[in-house]
Amino acid sequence: MNLDPVIHAPARLQIVSLLAAATEAEFAFVRDSLRISDSVLSKHAAALEKAGYVDIRKGYVGKRPRTWLSLSPQGRQAFTEYVAELQRIVGRPLAENPADGEAP
């Protein structure tokens, strides 16, 4: 089993999964979609940024500061590999177990 430990934390997996479906997402949207606190999102986004998986962009909308998150190319590749490994792990027991449900 070779699951990426950076992505494997549940909150990080949720963040990366959400970002994989978008070009970029505003911090509040990610926070609200995942129902996590600002501090939890900040902590995990920083860890993902440090690993090179997430790009964090800060700017303003009018006079209000905003933060946007996006998957880097490296993050997108890591997520693709993570999902492929999960599929390999999940698919193996299904292929190895008899269809009649008997335990090996």
Tab-separated table of N, CA and C in Angstrom:
chain	number	residue	atom	x	y	z
A	1	MET	N	0.856	-1.175	0.000
A	1	MET	CA	0.000	0.000	0.000
A	1	MET	C	0.889	1.221	0.000
A	2	ASN	N	0.604	2.147	-0.909
A	2	ASN	CA	1.472	3.290	-1.103
A	2	ASN	C	0.658	4.580	-1.170
A	3	LEU	N	-0.177	4.827	-0.163
A	3	LEU	CA	-1.015	6.024	-0.146
A	3	LEU	C	-0.200	7.222	0.335
A	4	ASP	N	-0.305	8.316	-0.380
A	4	ASP	CA	0.430	9.541	-0.066
A	4	ASP	C	0.007	10.062	1.304
A	5	PRO	N	0.922	10.123	2.286
A	5	PRO	CA	0.549	10.568	3.630
A	5	PRO	C	0.131	12.037	3.690
A	6	VAL	N	0.581	12.840	2.741
A	6	VAL	CA	0.177	14.258	2.730
A	6	VAL	C	-1.300	14.377	2.404
A	7	ILE	N	-1.772	13.592	1.465
A	7	ILE	CA	-3.180	13.645	1.049
A	7	ILE	C	-4.058	12.806	1.965
A	8	HIS	N	-3.510	11.777	2.586
A	8	HIS	CA	-4.302	10.770	3.291
A	8	HIS	C	-5.115	11.301	4.473
A	9	ALA	N	-4.679	12.368	5.133
A	9	ALA	CA	-5.459	12.938	6.242
A	9	ALA	C	-6.845	13.303	5.715
A	10	PRO	N	-7.908	12.922	6.418
A	10	PRO	CA	-9.266	13.134	5.892
A	10	PRO	C	-9.561	14.564	5.424
A	11	ALA	N	-9.195	15.560	6.202
A	11	ALA	CA	-9.481	16.947	5.801
A	11	ALA	C	-8.708	17.310	4.535
A	12	ARG	N	-7.475	16.863	4.430
A	12	ARG	CA	-6.678	17.164	3.235
A	12	ARG	C	-7.238	16.453	2.016
A	13	LEU	N	-7.677	15.229	2.193
A	13	LEU	CA	-8.278	14.499	1.087
A	13	LEU	C	-9.530	15.223	0.599
A	14	GLN	N	-10.333	15.722	1.510
A	14	GLN	CA	-11.536	16.472	1.125
A	14	GLN	C	-11.162	17.754	0.383
A	15	ILE	N	-10.148	18.463	0.865
A	15	ILE	CA	-9.719	19.707	0.220
A	15	ILE	C	-9.236	19.423	-1.194
A	16	VAL	N	-8.356	18.447	-1.331
A	16	VAL	CA	-7.799	18.120	-2.643
A	16	VAL	C	-8.900	17.630	-3.581
A	17	SER	N	-9.817	16.839	-3.081
A	17	SER	CA	-10.932	16.347	-3.908
A	17	SER	C	-11.780	17.499	-4.425
A	18	LEU	N	-12.081	18.440	-3.553
A	18	LEU	CA	-12.882	19.593	-3.971
A	18	LEU	C	-12.120	20.419	-4.997
A	19	LEU	N	-10.831	20.665	-4.753
A	19	LEU	CA	-10.040	21.484	-5.667
A	19	LEU	C	-9.799	20.793	-7.006
A	20	ALA	N	-9.817	19.471	-7.024
A	20	ALA	CA	-9.608	18.732	-8.278
A	20	ALA	C	-10.724	18.999	-9.277
A	21	ALA	N	-11.886	19.401	-8.772
A	21	ALA	CA	-13.040	19.644	-9.637
A	21	ALA	C	-13.143	21.103	-10.088
A	22	ALA	N	-12.172	21.931	-9.704
A	22	ALA	CA	-12.252	23.358	-10.020
A	22	ALA	C	-10.887	23.887	-10.459
A	23	THR	N	-10.907	25.002	-11.140
A	23	THR	CA	-9.663	25.675	-11.479
A	23	THR	C	-9.108	26.352	-10.237
A	24	GLU	N	-10.009	26.961	-9.473
A	24	GLU	CA	-9.643	27.709	-8.268
A	24	GLU	C	-10.890	27.834	-7.407
A	25	ALA	N	-10.708	27.883	-6.090
A	25	ALA	CA	-11.857	28.034	-5.194
A	25	ALA	C	-11.510	29.028	-4.097
A	26	GLU	N	-12.473	29.860	-3.760
A	26	GLU	CA	-12.288	30.855	-2.702
A	26	GLU	C	-12.301	30.151	-1.350
A	27	PHE	N	-11.476	30.621	-0.440
A	27	PHE	CA	-11.301	30.022	0.878
A	27	PHE	C	-12.639	29.757	1.567
A	28	ALA	N	-13.515	30.744	1.587
A	28	ALA	CA	-14.799	30.595	2.281
A	28	ALA	C	-15.655	29.511	1.637
A	29	PHE	N	-15.597	29.388	0.323
A	29	PHE	CA	-16.348	28.338	-0.365
A	29	PHE	C	-15.852	26.959	0.061
A	30	VAL	N	-14.534	26.785	0.103
A	30	VAL	CA	-13.956	25.504	0.524
A	30	VAL	C	-14.358	25.218	1.969
A	31	ARG	N	-14.180	26.193	2.832
A	31	ARG	CA	-14.523	26.040	4.254
A	31	ARG	C	-15.978	25.638	4.427
A	32	ASP	N	-16.871	26.354	3.772
A	32	ASP	CA	-18.305	26.088	3.918
A	32	ASP	C	-18.705	24.760	3.276
A	33	SER	N	-18.125	24.439	2.134
A	33	SER	CA	-18.449	23.182	1.448
A	33	SER	C	-18.043	21.973	2.282
A	34	LEU	N	-16.896	22.090	2.948
A	34	LEU	CA	-16.392	20.967	3.739
A	34	LEU	C	-16.840	21.017	5.194
A	35	ARG	N	-17.504	22.107	5.564
A	35	ARG	CA	-17.992	22.285	6.936
A	35	ARG	C	-16.871	22.140	7.966
A	36	ILE	N	-15.784	22.864	7.696
A	36	ILE	CA	-14.663	22.900	8.626
A	36	ILE	C	-14.401	24.343	9.030
A	37	SER	N	-13.650	24.524	10.098
A	37	SER	CA	-13.366	25.876	10.589
A	37	SER	C	-12.257	26.536	9.766
A	38	ASP	N	-12.161	27.855	9.901
A	38	ASP	CA	-11.079	28.593	9.251
A	38	ASP	C	-9.721	28.036	9.649
A	39	SER	N	-9.551	27.769	10.940
A	39	SER	CA	-8.241	27.317	11.421
A	39	SER	C	-7.883	25.940	10.870
A	40	VAL	N	-8.852	25.044	10.785
A	40	VAL	CA	-8.585	23.709	10.229
A	40	VAL	C	-8.209	23.833	8.755
A	41	LEU	N	-8.959	24.630	7.998
A	41	LEU	CA	-8.646	24.799	6.583
A	41	LEU	C	-7.285	25.460	6.409
A	42	SER	N	-6.992	26.478	7.200
A	42	SER	CA	-5.699	27.156	7.103
A	42	SER	C	-4.545	26.204	7.368
A	43	LYS	N	-4.681	25.403	8.406
A	43	LYS	CA	-3.627	24.459	8.780
A	43	LYS	C	-3.374	23.447	7.665
A	44	HIS	N	-4.439	22.855	7.150
A	44	HIS	CA	-4.277	21.832	6.126
A	44	HIS	C	-3.881	22.421	4.779
A	45	ALA	N	-4.380	23.601	4.458
A	45	ALA	CA	-3.976	24.260	3.212
A	45	ALA	C	-2.489	24.595	3.257
A	46	ALA	N	-1.992	25.024	4.404
A	46	ALA	CA	-0.567	25.330	4.546
A	46	ALA	C	0.282	24.073	4.369
A	47	ALA	N	-0.169	22.952	4.930
A	47	ALA	CA	0.568	21.689	4.772
A	47	ALA	C	0.579	21.258	3.307
A	48	LEU	N	-0.550	21.410	2.620
A	48	LEU	CA	-0.625	21.051	1.208
A	48	LEU	C	0.234	21.996	0.360
A	49	GLU	N	0.270	23.262	0.728
A	49	GLU	CA	1.116	24.226	0.016
A	49	GLU	C	2.594	23.880	0.219
A	50	LYS	N	2.968	23.553	1.445
A	50	LYS	CA	4.356	23.192	1.750
A	50	LYS	C	4.801	21.976	0.932
A	51	ALA	N	3.890	21.037	0.708
A	51	ALA	CA	4.196	19.847	-0.086
A	51	ALA	C	4.214	20.150	-1.583
A	52	GLY	N	3.782	21.347	-1.963
A	52	GLY	CA	3.740	21.714	-3.375
A	52	GLY	C	2.473	21.290	-4.077
A	53	TYR	N	1.454	20.875	-3.308
A	53	TYR	CA	0.211	20.362	-3.886
A	53	TYR	C	-0.848	21.435	-4.115
A	54	VAL	N	-0.789	22.499	-3.354
A	54	VAL	CA	-1.799	23.555	-3.444
A	54	VAL	C	-1.102	24.900	-3.602
A	55	ASP	N	-1.663	25.724	-4.474
A	55	ASP	CA	-1.216	27.107	-4.615
A	55	ASP	C	-2.218	27.983	-3.888
A	56	ILE	N	-1.717	28.932	-3.117
A	56	ILE	CA	-2.568	29.855	-2.370
A	56	ILE	C	-2.323	31.256	-2.920
A	57	ARG	N	-3.402	31.903	-3.344
A	57	ARG	CA	-3.313	33.247	-3.911
A	57	ARG	C	-4.142	34.187	-3.050
A	58	LYS	N	-3.558	35.298	-2.685
A	58	LYS	CA	-4.265	36.291	-1.881
A	58	LYS	C	-4.497	37.531	-2.731
A	59	GLY	N	-5.635	38.155	-2.493
A	59	GLY	CA	-5.969	39.359	-3.239
A	59	GLY	C	-7.142	40.052	-2.583
A	60	TYR	N	-7.756	40.946	-3.323
A	60	TYR	CA	-8.878	41.717	-2.807
A	60	TYR	C	-10.046	41.661	-3.771
A	61	VAL	N	-11.232	41.678	-3.211
A	61	VAL	CA	-12.456	41.903	-3.961
A	61	VAL	C	-13.005	43.186	-3.365
A	62	GLY	N	-12.895	44.253	-4.141
A	62	GLY	CA	-13.172	45.572	-3.573
A	62	GLY	C	-12.097	45.862	-2.523
A	63	LYS	N	-12.520	46.163	-1.322
A	63	LYS	CA	-11.574	46.421	-0.234
A	63	LYS	C	-11.441	45.236	0.705
A	64	ARG	N	-12.104	44.137	0.374
A	64	ARG	CA	-12.097	42.973	1.263
A	64	ARG	C	-11.029	41.967	0.828
A	65	PRO	N	-10.185	41.571	1.774
A	65	PRO	CA	-9.167	40.578	1.430
A	65	PRO	C	-9.796	39.204	1.178
A	66	ARG	N	-9.250	38.493	0.222
A	66	ARG	CA	-9.731	37.163	-0.125
A	66	ARG	C	-8.536	36.238	-0.347
A	67	THR	N	-8.796	34.950	-0.175
A	67	THR	CA	-7.780	33.927	-0.427
A	67	THR	C	-8.396	32.878	-1.337
A	68	TRP	N	-7.639	32.485	-2.358
A	68	TRP	CA	-8.079	31.456	-3.285
A	68	TRP	C	-7.100	30.286	-3.240
A	69	LEU	N	-7.634	29.096	-3.370
A	69	LEU	CA	-6.843	27.877	-3.369
A	69	LEU	C	-7.001	27.180	-4.717
A	70	SER	N	-5.922	26.574	-5.187
A	70	SER	CA	-5.994	25.776	-6.406
A	70	SER	C	-4.979	24.644	-6.309
A	71	LEU	N	-5.262	23.555	-6.997
A	71	LEU	CA	-4.315	22.449	-7.052
A	71	LEU	C	-3.197	22.831	-8.013
A	72	SER	N	-1.976	22.592	-7.609
A	72	SER	CA	-0.839	22.779	-8.506
A	72	SER	C	-0.797	21.573	-9.449
A	73	PRO	N	-0.035	21.659	-10.533
A	73	PRO	CA	0.117	20.473	-11.389
A	73	PRO	C	0.636	19.267	-10.593
A	74	GLN	N	1.563	19.504	-9.680
A	74	GLN	CA	2.087	18.420	-8.836
A	74	GLN	C	0.977	17.855	-7.941
A	75	GLY	N	0.131	18.718	-7.402
A	75	GLY	CA	-0.980	18.275	-6.563
A	75	GLY	C	-1.997	17.470	-7.343
A	76	ARG	N	-2.273	17.893	-8.565
A	76	ARG	CA	-3.229	17.172	-9.415
A	76	ARG	C	-2.686	15.775	-9.731
A	77	GLN	N	-1.392	15.682	-10.009
A	77	GLN	CA	-0.768	14.387	-10.287
A	77	GLN	C	-0.801	13.499	-9.043
A	78	ALA	N	-0.478	14.077	-7.883
A	78	ALA	CA	-0.488	13.311	-6.636
A	78	ALA	C	-1.894	12.803	-6.331
A	79	PHE	N	-2.912	13.625	-6.568
A	79	PHE	CA	-4.292	13.211	-6.321
A	79	PHE	C	-4.699	12.095	-7.283
A	80	THR	N	-4.322	12.219	-8.547
A	80	THR	CA	-4.622	11.183	-9.539
A	80	THR	C	-3.993	9.859	-9.123
A	81	GLU	N	-2.751	9.886	-8.680
A	81	GLU	CA	-2.065	8.674	-8.235
A	81	GLU	C	-2.706	8.110	-6.965
A	82	TYR	N	-3.119	8.994	-6.059
A	82	TYR	CA	-3.770	8.563	-4.820
A	82	TYR	C	-5.066	7.822	-5.125
A	83	VAL	N	-5.880	8.402	-5.999
A	83	VAL	CA	-7.158	7.784	-6.365
A	83	VAL	C	-6.919	6.444	-7.066
A	84	ALA	N	-5.928	6.388	-7.940
A	84	ALA	CA	-5.612	5.129	-8.624
A	84	ALA	C	-5.195	4.057	-7.618
A	85	GLU	N	-4.418	4.445	-6.617
A	85	GLU	CA	-3.993	3.484	-5.593
A	85	GLU	C	-5.194	3.013	-4.769
A	86	LEU	N	-6.092	3.912	-4.424
A	86	LEU	CA	-7.314	3.512	-3.711
A	86	LEU	C	-8.131	2.529	-4.542
A	87	GLN	N	-8.267	2.822	-5.811
A	87	GLN	CA	-9.030	1.925	-6.683
A	87	GLN	C	-8.367	0.559	-6.770
A	88	ARG	N	-7.034	0.538	-6.799
A	88	ARG	CA	-6.313	-0.725	-6.847
A	88	ARG	C	-6.550	-1.516	-5.557
A	89	ILE	N	-6.505	-0.816	-4.418
A	89	ILE	CA	-6.705	-1.465	-3.119
A	89	ILE	C	-8.131	-1.994	-3.000
A	90	VAL	N	-9.096	-1.184	-3.362
A	90	VAL	CA	-10.501	-1.574	-3.238
A	90	VAL	C	-10.852	-2.666	-4.242
A	91	GLY	N	-10.299	-2.612	-5.422
A	91	GLY	CA	-10.612	-3.590	-6.456
A	91	GLY	C	-10.032	-4.952	-6.189
A	92	ARG	N	-8.907	-5.020	-5.504
A	92	ARG	CA	-8.233	-6.300	-5.260
A	92	ARG	C	-9.103	-7.258	-4.459
A	93	PRO	N	-9.665	-6.858	-3.314
A	93	PRO	CA	-10.499	-7.816	-2.570
A	93	PRO	C	-11.708	-8.289	-3.377
A	94	LEU	N	-12.265	-7.420	-4.183
A	94	LEU	CA	-13.422	-7.806	-4.983
A	94	LEU	C	-13.038	-8.865	-6.012
A	95	ALA	N	-11.850	-8.741	-6.564
A	95	ALA	CA	-11.398	-9.701	-7.576
A	95	ALA	C	-10.960	-11.017	-6.950
A	96	GLU	N	-10.448	-10.971	-5.703
A	96	GLU	CA	-9.918	-12.171	-5.060
A	96	GLU	C	-10.988	-12.985	-4.339
A	97	ASN	N	-12.071	-12.360	-3.888
A	97	ASN	CA	-13.099	-13.083	-3.134
A	97	ASN	C	-14.087	-13.754	-4.077
A	98	PRO	N	-14.547	-14.927	-3.685
A	98	PRO	CA	-15.550	-15.620	-4.507
A	98	PRO	C	-16.853	-14.818	-4.570
A	99	ALA	N	-17.535	-14.931	-5.662
A	99	ALA	CA	-18.771	-14.195	-5.872
A	99	ALA	C	-19.881	-14.639	-4.941
A	100	ASP	N	-19.802	-15.844	-4.407
A	100	ASP	CA	-20.883	-16.345	-3.547
A	100	ASP	C	-20.805	-15.807	-2.124
A	101	GLY	N	-19.789	-14.992	-1.817
A	101	GLY	CA	-19.710	-14.366	-0.504
A	101	GLY	C	-19.057	-15.208	0.559
A	102	GLU	N	-18.573	-16.391	0.228
A	102	GLU	CA	-17.896	-17.224	1.230
A	102	GLU	C	-16.542	-16.635	1.562
A	103	ALA	N	-16.186	-16.688	2.805
A	103	ALA	CA	-14.869	-16.205	3.218
A	103	ALA	C	-13.802	-17.168	2.741
A	104	PRO	N	-12.624	-16.645	2.344
A	104	PRO	CA	-11.545	-17.525	1.869
A	104	PRO	C	-10.997	-18.402	2.969
